Coordinates of C-alpha atoms in Angstrom, one line a residue:
M179 CA 48.8 -45.3 31.5
L180 CA 45.5 -47.1 31.8
F181 CA 43.0 -47.3 28.9
N182 CA 40.2 -46.5 31.4
S183 CA 41.9 -43.4 32.8
F184 CA 41.6 -39.6 32.3
E185 CA 45.3 -39.5 31.1
F186 CA 44.5 -41.9 28.2
V187 CA 41.5 -39.9 27.2
I188 CA 43.8 -36.9 26.7
F189 CA 46.7 -39.0 25.2
L190 CA 44.8 -40.8 22.5
P191 CA 43.2 -37.8 20.6
I192 CA 46.6 -35.9 20.7
V193 CA 48.4 -38.9 19.2
F194 CA 45.5 -39.4 16.7
V195 CA 45.6 -35.8 15.5
V196 CA 49.4 -35.6 15.1
Y197 CA 49.5 -39.0 13.4
W198 CA 46.8 -38.4 10.8
F199 CA 46.7 -34.7 10.3
I200 CA 50.2 -33.4 10.9
L201 CA 52.2 -36.4 9.7
K202 CA 49.8 -37.6 7.0
G203 CA 51.5 -39.4 4.2
K204 CA 54.9 -39.3 5.9
L205 CA 55.4 -42.9 6.7
H206 CA 58.8 -42.7 8.3
F207 CA 57.8 -39.9 10.6
Q208 CA 54.5 -41.6 11.4
N209 CA 56.4 -44.8 12.5
A210 CA 58.9 -42.7 14.5
F211 CA 56.0 -40.9 16.2
I212 CA 54.4 -44.2 17.1
V213 CA 57.7 -45.2 18.8
I214 CA 57.8 -42.0 20.7
A215 CA 54.1 -42.1 21.7
S216 CA 54.6 -45.8 22.8
Y217 CA 57.6 -44.9 24.9
V218 CA 55.6 -42.1 26.6
F219 CA 52.7 -44.5 27.1
Y220 CA 54.9 -47.1 28.8
A221 CA 57.0 -44.6 30.8
W222 CA 53.9 -43.3 32.4
W223 CA 54.1 -46.3 34.7
D224 CA 57.8 -46.3 35.4
Y225 CA 60.3 -44.7 33.1
R226 CA 63.1 -46.8 34.5
F227 CA 61.8 -49.9 32.8
L228 CA 61.7 -48.3 29.4
L229 CA 65.4 -49.2 29.1
L230 CA 64.5 -52.9 29.1
I231 CA 62.3 -52.5 26.1
I232 CA 64.9 -50.5 24.3
L233 CA 67.6 -53.1 25.1
S234 CA 65.4 -55.9 24.0
T235 CA 64.7 -54.1 20.7
L236 CA 68.3 -53.5 20.0
V237 CA 69.5 -57.0 20.9
D238 CA 66.9 -58.7 18.7
Y239 CA 67.3 -56.2 15.8
V240 CA 71.1 -56.8 15.7
V241 CA 70.7 -60.6 16.2
A242 CA 68.2 -60.9 13.3
K243 CA 70.4 -58.8 11.0
Q244 CA 73.4 -61.1 11.8
L245 CA 71.2 -64.2 11.3
K246 CA 70.6 -63.1 7.7
K247 CA 74.3 -62.8 7.1
G248 CA 75.3 -66.0 8.9
Q249 CA 75.8 -69.1 6.8
S250 CA 77.2 -71.5 9.4
K251 CA 74.5 -73.4 11.4
A252 CA 76.6 -73.3 14.5
F253 CA 77.1 -69.6 14.3
R254 CA 73.3 -69.0 13.6
R255 CA 72.5 -71.2 16.7
Q256 CA 74.9 -69.1 18.8
L257 CA 73.1 -65.9 17.6
L258 CA 69.7 -67.4 18.5
M259 CA 71.0 -68.4 21.9
I260 CA 72.0 -64.8 22.5
S261 CA 68.4 -63.7 22.0
L262 CA 67.0 -66.5 24.0
V263 CA 69.4 -66.0 26.9
F264 CA 68.9 -62.2 27.0
N265 CA 65.1 -62.2 26.8
L266 CA 64.4 -65.2 28.9
G267 CA 67.1 -64.3 31.3
M268 CA 65.6 -60.8 31.8
L269 CA 62.2 -62.3 32.2
A270 CA 63.5 -64.9 34.7
F271 CA 65.3 -62.4 36.8
F272 CA 62.5 -59.9 37.2
K273 CA 59.6 -62.4 37.4
Y274 CA 61.0 -65.6 38.9
F275 CA 64.2 -64.9 40.8
N276 CA 62.5 -64.7 44.3
F277 CA 60.2 -67.6 43.5
F278 CA 63.2 -69.9 42.7
I279 CA 65.0 -68.8 45.9
E280 CA 62.0 -69.3 48.1
S281 CA 61.2 -72.7 46.5
W282 CA 64.8 -73.8 47.0
L283 CA 64.8 -72.9 50.7
E284 CA 61.4 -74.6 51.2
A285 CA 62.6 -77.7 49.5
W286 CA 65.6 -78.0 52.0
Q287 CA 63.4 -77.1 55.0
S288 CA 61.0 -79.9 54.0
V289 CA 63.8 -82.5 54.7
G290 CA 64.9 -80.8 57.9
I291 CA 67.8 -78.7 56.6
H292 CA 67.6 -75.0 57.5
M293 CA 69.2 -72.7 55.0
E294 CA 69.3 -68.9 54.7
A295 CA 69.3 -66.8 51.6
S296 CA 68.1 -63.3 50.8
T297 CA 65.5 -62.4 48.3
L298 CA 65.5 -59.1 46.4
H299 CA 62.9 -56.4 46.3
I300 CA 62.2 -56.7 42.6
I301 CA 59.5 -54.7 40.9
L302 CA 58.0 -56.6 38.0
P303 CA 58.1 -54.4 34.8
V304 CA 54.6 -54.0 33.3
G305 CA 54.1 -56.2 30.2
I306 CA 57.5 -57.9 30.3
S307 CA 56.0 -61.4 29.6
F308 CA 54.3 -60.0 26.5
Y309 CA 56.9 -58.0 24.7
T310 CA 59.7 -60.6 25.4
F311 CA 57.6 -63.3 23.8
Q312 CA 56.9 -61.0 20.9
T313 CA 60.5 -60.1 20.2
L314 CA 61.5 -63.8 20.7
S315 CA 59.0 -64.9 18.0
Y316 CA 60.6 -62.5 15.6
T317 CA 64.2 -63.8 16.1
I318 CA 63.1 -67.4 16.0
D319 CA 61.1 -66.9 12.8
V320 CA 64.2 -65.2 11.2
F321 CA 66.3 -68.1 12.4
R322 CA 63.9 -70.6 10.8
K323 CA 64.0 -68.4 7.6
K324 CA 60.2 -68.0 7.7
I325 CA 60.6 -64.2 7.5
S326 CA 63.4 -61.8 6.5
P327 CA 64.7 -59.4 9.1
T328 CA 63.7 -55.8 8.6
S329 CA 66.3 -53.3 7.7
S330 CA 64.5 -50.5 9.5
L331 CA 65.2 -50.1 13.2
I332 CA 62.3 -47.6 13.5
Q333 CA 59.8 -50.1 12.1
F334 CA 61.1 -52.8 14.4
A335 CA 61.0 -50.5 17.4
A336 CA 57.4 -49.7 16.5
F337 CA 56.6 -53.4 16.2
V338 CA 58.0 -54.1 19.7
S339 CA 56.6 -51.1 21.5
F340 CA 53.3 -50.5 19.7
F341 CA 51.4 -48.9 22.6
P342 CA 47.9 -50.4 22.1
Q343 CA 49.1 -54.0 22.7
L344 CA 52.4 -53.4 24.5
V345 CA 51.6 -54.3 28.0
A346 CA 48.9 -57.0 27.7
G347 CA 48.8 -58.2 24.1
P348 CA 47.7 -59.6 21.8
I349 CA 51.2 -61.1 21.4
E350 CA 51.8 -60.2 17.8
R351 CA 53.8 -62.1 15.2
A352 CA 56.3 -60.2 13.1
S353 CA 54.9 -61.8 9.9
H354 CA 51.5 -60.2 10.7
L355 CA 52.2 -56.8 12.3
L356 CA 55.7 -55.8 11.1
P357 CA 54.8 -55.5 7.4
Q358 CA 52.0 -53.1 8.3
F359 CA 54.7 -50.5 9.4
A360 CA 56.3 -50.8 5.9
I361 CA 53.3 -49.7 3.9
R362 CA 51.6 -46.4 3.6
R363 CA 48.4 -46.1 5.6
N364 CA 45.4 -44.2 4.5
F365 CA 42.6 -43.3 6.9
D366 CA 39.6 -45.6 6.5
A367 CA 36.6 -44.2 8.2
K368 CA 34.7 -47.5 8.2
F369 CA 37.7 -49.4 9.6
A370 CA 38.2 -46.7 12.3
L371 CA 34.5 -46.8 13.2
S372 CA 34.7 -50.5 13.8
G373 CA 37.7 -49.8 16.1
F374 CA 35.6 -47.3 18.0
Y375 CA 32.8 -49.9 18.5
L376 CA 35.4 -52.3 19.9
I377 CA 36.8 -49.7 22.2
V378 CA 33.3 -49.1 23.6
W379 CA 32.6 -52.8 23.9
G380 CA 36.0 -53.3 25.6
L381 CA 35.3 -50.5 28.1
F382 CA 31.9 -52.0 28.8
K383 CA 33.5 -55.4 29.6
K384 CA 36.2 -53.8 31.8
V385 CA 34.3 -51.1 33.6
V386 CA 30.8 -52.6 33.9
I387 CA 31.6 -56.3 34.1
A388 CA 35.1 -56.8 35.4
D389 CA 35.3 -53.9 37.9
N390 CA 31.9 -54.7 39.4
C391 CA 32.7 -58.4 39.6
A392 CA 36.0 -57.5 41.3
F393 CA 34.2 -55.7 44.1
F394 CA 32.4 -58.9 45.1
V395 CA 35.3 -61.3 44.2
N396 CA 37.9 -59.5 46.3
Q397 CA 35.7 -59.7 49.4
I398 CA 35.3 -63.5 48.9
F399 CA 39.0 -64.3 48.2
D400 CA 40.6 -62.0 50.8
G401 CA 39.4 -64.3 53.5
S402 CA 38.1 -61.4 55.6
G403 CA 35.0 -63.2 56.8
H404 CA 33.0 -66.4 56.7
F405 CA 31.0 -67.0 53.5
S406 CA 28.5 -69.7 52.7
S407 CA 29.2 -72.2 49.9
M408 CA 26.8 -70.4 47.7
E409 CA 28.7 -67.1 48.1
L410 CA 32.0 -68.9 47.5
L411 CA 30.6 -70.5 44.3
L412 CA 29.3 -67.2 43.1
G413 CA 32.7 -65.6 43.9
A414 CA 34.4 -68.3 41.7
V415 CA 31.9 -67.8 38.9
L416 CA 32.2 -64.0 39.0
F417 CA 36.0 -64.2 39.0
G418 CA 35.7 -66.1 35.7
F419 CA 33.7 -63.2 34.3
Q420 CA 36.0 -60.7 35.9
I421 CA 39.1 -62.0 34.3
Y422 CA 37.4 -62.5 31.0
G423 CA 35.8 -59.0 31.0
D424 CA 39.2 -57.6 32.2
F425 CA 41.5 -59.3 29.7
S426 CA 39.3 -59.6 26.7
G427 CA 38.1 -56.1 27.3
Y428 CA 41.7 -54.9 27.2
S429 CA 42.2 -56.9 24.0
D430 CA 39.1 -55.3 22.4
I431 CA 40.3 -51.9 23.3
A432 CA 43.8 -52.6 22.0
I433 CA 42.5 -53.9 18.7
G434 CA 40.1 -51.0 18.5
V435 CA 42.7 -48.4 19.1
S436 CA 45.0 -50.0 16.6
R437 CA 42.3 -49.7 14.0
L438 CA 42.1 -46.0 14.6
F439 CA 45.7 -45.8 13.3
G440 CA 45.1 -48.2 10.4
F441 CA 46.5 -51.3 12.0
S442 CA 45.0 -54.8 12.3
L443 CA 45.9 -56.9 15.3
L444 CA 45.4 -60.6 15.9
T445 CA 42.1 -61.8 17.4
N446 CA 42.8 -62.8 21.1
F447 CA 39.4 -64.1 22.3
S448 CA 36.6 -65.8 20.5
F449 CA 33.8 -66.2 23.0
P450 CA 35.6 -68.9 25.2
Y451 CA 32.7 -69.5 27.6
F452 CA 30.7 -71.0 24.7
S453 CA 33.3 -73.8 24.4
R454 CA 32.1 -77.3 24.3
D455 CA 35.3 -78.9 25.8
I456 CA 38.7 -77.8 27.2
A457 CA 40.4 -78.1 23.8
E458 CA 38.0 -75.7 22.2
F459 CA 38.3 -73.4 25.2
W460 CA 42.0 -73.1 24.5
R461 CA 41.4 -72.4 20.9
R462 CA 39.2 -69.5 22.0
W463 CA 41.0 -68.1 25.1
H464 CA 44.1 -66.0 24.9
M465 CA 44.6 -67.2 21.4
S466 CA 47.8 -65.3 20.7
L467 CA 49.5 -67.0 23.7
S468 CA 48.1 -70.5 22.9
T469 CA 49.3 -70.3 19.3
W470 CA 52.7 -69.0 20.5
F471 CA 53.2 -72.0 22.7
R472 CA 52.0 -74.3 19.9
D473 CA 54.4 -72.9 17.4
Y474 CA 57.5 -72.3 19.5
L475 CA 57.2 -75.0 22.2
Y476 CA 54.7 -77.8 21.4
I477 CA 55.7 -78.4 17.8
P478 CA 59.5 -78.2 18.5
L479 CA 58.9 -80.8 21.2
G480 CA 57.4 -83.1 18.6
G481 CA 53.8 -81.9 18.7
S482 CA 51.3 -84.6 17.8
K483 CA 54.0 -86.7 16.2
G484 CA 55.6 -89.7 17.9
S485 CA 54.1 -92.1 20.3
K486 CA 51.0 -91.4 22.3
R487 CA 53.2 -91.1 25.4
Q488 CA 55.3 -88.4 23.8
Q489 CA 52.2 -86.5 22.7
L490 CA 50.9 -86.6 26.3
R491 CA 54.2 -85.4 27.6
N492 CA 54.3 -82.5 25.2
V493 CA 50.9 -81.3 26.1
L494 CA 51.7 -81.6 29.8
I495 CA 54.9 -79.6 29.4
V496 CA 53.1 -76.8 27.5
F497 CA 50.3 -76.4 30.0
L498 CA 52.7 -76.4 33.0
I499 CA 54.9 -73.7 31.3
S500 CA 51.8 -71.8 30.3
G501 CA 50.7 -71.8 33.9
F502 CA 54.2 -70.7 35.1
W503 CA 54.2 -67.9 32.4
H504 CA 51.2 -66.4 34.2
G505 CA 52.9 -66.0 37.5
A506 CA 55.7 -67.0 39.9
N507 CA 53.4 -69.0 42.3
W508 CA 52.6 -72.7 42.6
T509 CA 48.9 -71.8 42.2
F510 CA 49.5 -70.9 38.6
I511 CA 51.4 -74.1 38.0
I512 CA 48.6 -76.2 39.6
W513 CA 46.1 -74.2 37.4
G514 CA 48.1 -75.2 34.3
L515 CA 48.3 -78.8 35.5
I516 CA 44.5 -78.9 36.0
H517 CA 43.9 -77.8 32.4
A518 CA 46.5 -80.4 31.2
L519 CA 44.6 -83.2 33.0
L520 CA 41.3 -82.0 31.5
F521 CA 42.9 -81.8 28.0
L522 CA 44.8 -85.1 28.0
P523 CA 41.8 -87.5 27.9
L524 CA 40.6 -85.6 24.8
L525 CA 43.9 -86.2 23.2
L526 CA 44.1 -89.8 24.3
F527 CA 40.7 -90.6 22.7
H528 CA 41.4 -88.5 19.6
V529 CA 38.5 -86.0 20.2
N530 CA 40.6 -82.9 21.0
R531 CA 39.7 -81.5 17.5
K532 CA 36.0 -82.5 17.6
H533 CA 34.7 -79.0 17.6
T534 CA 37.4 -77.3 15.5
N535 CA 35.2 -76.6 12.5
E536 CA 31.9 -76.1 14.3
T537 CA 30.5 -72.6 14.5
H538 CA 26.9 -72.5 15.5
L539 CA 26.0 -73.7 19.0
Q540 CA 23.3 -76.3 19.0
L541 CA 20.7 -76.7 21.8
K542 CA 21.8 -80.2 22.6
Q543 CA 25.4 -78.9 23.2
I544 CA 24.4 -76.6 26.0
P545 CA 25.1 -79.3 28.7
Q546 CA 28.6 -79.6 27.2
V547 CA 29.1 -75.8 27.5
L548 CA 27.9 -75.8 31.1
V549 CA 30.2 -78.7 32.1
T550 CA 33.2 -77.0 30.4
F551 CA 32.4 -73.7 32.1
I552 CA 32.1 -75.4 35.6
L553 CA 35.5 -77.1 35.1
V554 CA 37.1 -73.9 34.0
T555 CA 35.5 -72.0 36.9
L556 CA 36.9 -74.5 39.5
A557 CA 40.4 -74.2 37.9
W558 CA 40.1 -70.4 38.2
V559 CA 40.0 -70.7 42.0
F560 CA 43.7 -71.7 41.9
F561 CA 44.5 -68.9 39.5
R562 CA 43.0 -66.3 41.9
A563 CA 43.9 -67.7 45.3
D564 CA 47.1 -66.6 47.0
T565 CA 48.2 -70.2 48.0
V566 CA 47.4 -73.7 47.0
T567 CA 46.0 -74.4 50.4
I568 CA 43.6 -71.6 50.2
A569 CA 42.4 -72.7 46.8
Y570 CA 42.0 -76.3 48.0
N571 CA 39.9 -75.3 51.0
F572 CA 37.9 -72.9 48.9
I573 CA 36.9 -75.7 46.5
M574 CA 36.2 -78.2 49.3
E575 CA 33.8 -75.6 50.9
I576 CA 32.1 -75.2 47.5
L577 CA 31.6 -78.9 47.2
S578 CA 30.0 -79.0 50.6
F579 CA 27.1 -77.1 49.0
N580 CA 23.8 -77.6 50.7
G581 CA 20.4 -76.0 51.3
T582 CA 21.6 -74.1 54.4
S583 CA 24.2 -72.2 52.3
I584 CA 21.4 -71.2 49.9
A585 CA 19.2 -70.0 52.8
L586 CA 22.1 -67.9 54.2
F587 CA 22.7 -66.3 50.8
V588 CA 19.1 -65.5 50.2
K589 CA 18.8 -63.9 53.7
S590 CA 21.6 -61.5 52.8
S591 CA 19.6 -59.0 50.8
K592 CA 22.6 -56.8 50.1
S593 CA 24.6 -59.7 48.7
L594 CA 21.6 -60.9 46.7
L595 CA 20.8 -57.5 45.2
F596 CA 24.3 -56.7 44.3
S597 CA 24.7 -60.2 42.7
L598 CA 21.6 -59.7 40.6
I599 CA 22.9 -56.4 39.3
I600 CA 26.2 -58.0 38.3
L601 CA 24.4 -61.1 36.8
L602 CA 22.2 -58.8 34.7
S603 CA 25.3 -57.2 33.3
V604 CA 26.8 -60.6 32.6
L605 CA 23.6 -61.7 30.9
I606 CA 23.8 -58.7 28.5
L607 CA 27.4 -59.7 27.7
L608 CA 26.4 -63.3 27.0
L609 CA 23.4 -62.4 24.9
F610 CA 25.6 -60.1 22.7
E611 CA 28.2 -62.9 22.4
L612 CA 25.7 -65.6 21.7
R613 CA 24.3 -63.6 18.8
A614 CA 27.8 -63.2 17.4
V615 CA 28.5 -67.0 17.8
Q616 CA 25.3 -67.9 16.1
N617 CA 26.0 -65.5 13.2
N618 CA 29.5 -66.9 12.9
K619 CA 31.1 -63.5 13.8
K620 CA 34.6 -63.1 15.1
E621 CA 33.6 -60.2 17.3
V622 CA 30.6 -58.5 18.8
T623 CA 29.1 -55.9 16.6
L624 CA 27.1 -53.0 18.1
S625 CA 24.4 -52.5 15.5
T626 CA 22.7 -49.3 16.8
W627 CA 23.8 -45.9 18.0
S628 CA 21.5 -46.3 21.0
A629 CA 23.5 -49.3 22.2
I630 CA 26.7 -47.4 21.7
S631 CA 25.4 -44.4 23.5
I632 CA 24.3 -46.5 26.5
C633 CA 27.7 -48.2 26.7
L634 CA 29.5 -44.9 26.4
L635 CA 27.4 -43.4 29.2
I636 CA 28.0 -46.4 31.5
C637 CA 31.7 -46.5 30.7
F638 CA 32.1 -42.7 31.1
M639 CA 30.6 -42.9 34.5
G640 CA 33.2 -45.5 35.5
V641 CA 36.3 -44.4 33.6
F642 CA 37.2 -41.5 35.9
K643 CA 36.1 -43.0 39.2
N644 CA 39.1 -44.9 40.7
P645 CA 40.3 -46.6 37.5
S646 CA 41.6 -50.0 38.2
D647 CA 44.5 -51.9 36.7
F648 CA 43.9 -54.7 34.2
I649 CA 44.6 -58.1 35.8
Y650 CA 47.0 -59.2 33.1
F651 CA 49.3 -56.2 33.7
Q652 CA 50.8 -58.3 36.6
F653 CA 51.9 -61.0 34.1

């Protein structure tokens, strides 16, 4: 069920009314209803994969309960291994099985040995990369004795399956979200209204920015024609705004919907395209995933401790695995490698935390922002392209940029007009975000009802017209 679909417009008010009016004050029944609603929400795509969520929930619930009882370190490690093997094994099979088989065959063929093996027709369950990481973090935190396991299966099931963030995050921590299911929730009109504003803003980013950018981007990247360097460059830039509008728009809607039910979710984006270097970009982009890799991979590897060589190794491993997490394709691994190579010099010269405590953007820092955006944009080409070869040729063509390509682009009035419309929408987005950055806000605030009305009107026009999937559903 898509947020930008007619089905969700019907689903959300029904859940809201039952939750607040029929089950008001009945905490256990409210939590149970959230589980049921979340299962219905997920089953709308494919009910068969609902079993995976239920199994993951039961496995980690039981493992965590046993971890509390277990005294032996060896026994506790065995319990943790059960959770790791089950969740990562499930993720590896559905997401990476065919990739490993195909890569194995290609490796042998590269040395002249022909081998045959069959791949499987595997459907990737929606959101599997997100909810497996969320349940894993719970088990690991219980193992580390950072949190105590919950005794309520209903509360834990609600934590795992909470429908606003189930299929594309934010990837929640048990220490943050799980306790919210244990306390009585009272309707807060001001908090709910802030959630409504975020839903509107998220739909604006998805329907107006992302979907319109996608129309142009898909034509550029599908290779169905010859495009000038200017058009390729514009396609790369617009994909950057497409994926940002799509993914951050989803996060805004998820956070907003959660507030309607009295829940607070983690911030997932903090205006990443105003970053002054790659390190700051990753503190602002997909923050719930970045901090997950920091806490459960980077720090266990040694983090910033040890020799400089070990630190560089740790960063490289994290970025490569982060790229691989996004998809079973070498393009994602190369994308992760590019970001690692951009990040490593900052670590090497001890400037990776230079902008950690800075808030306001200064005029003299605009060149840094532009350089960072250009580097991120070029890396996005590998993220979007179907193969490494296509991405490489794409970038080489962009770098051959000349006056002729500009002339060809300007002569294409249709291309130019459509681009101007999109760029106007992007400009509105950036102006709202710049105001938030300069005011040290964590999110965009819509200050007038007129702005809300305009956004609602635009979103309403787009919601029911061929609603498109969110990009991160495929991950």
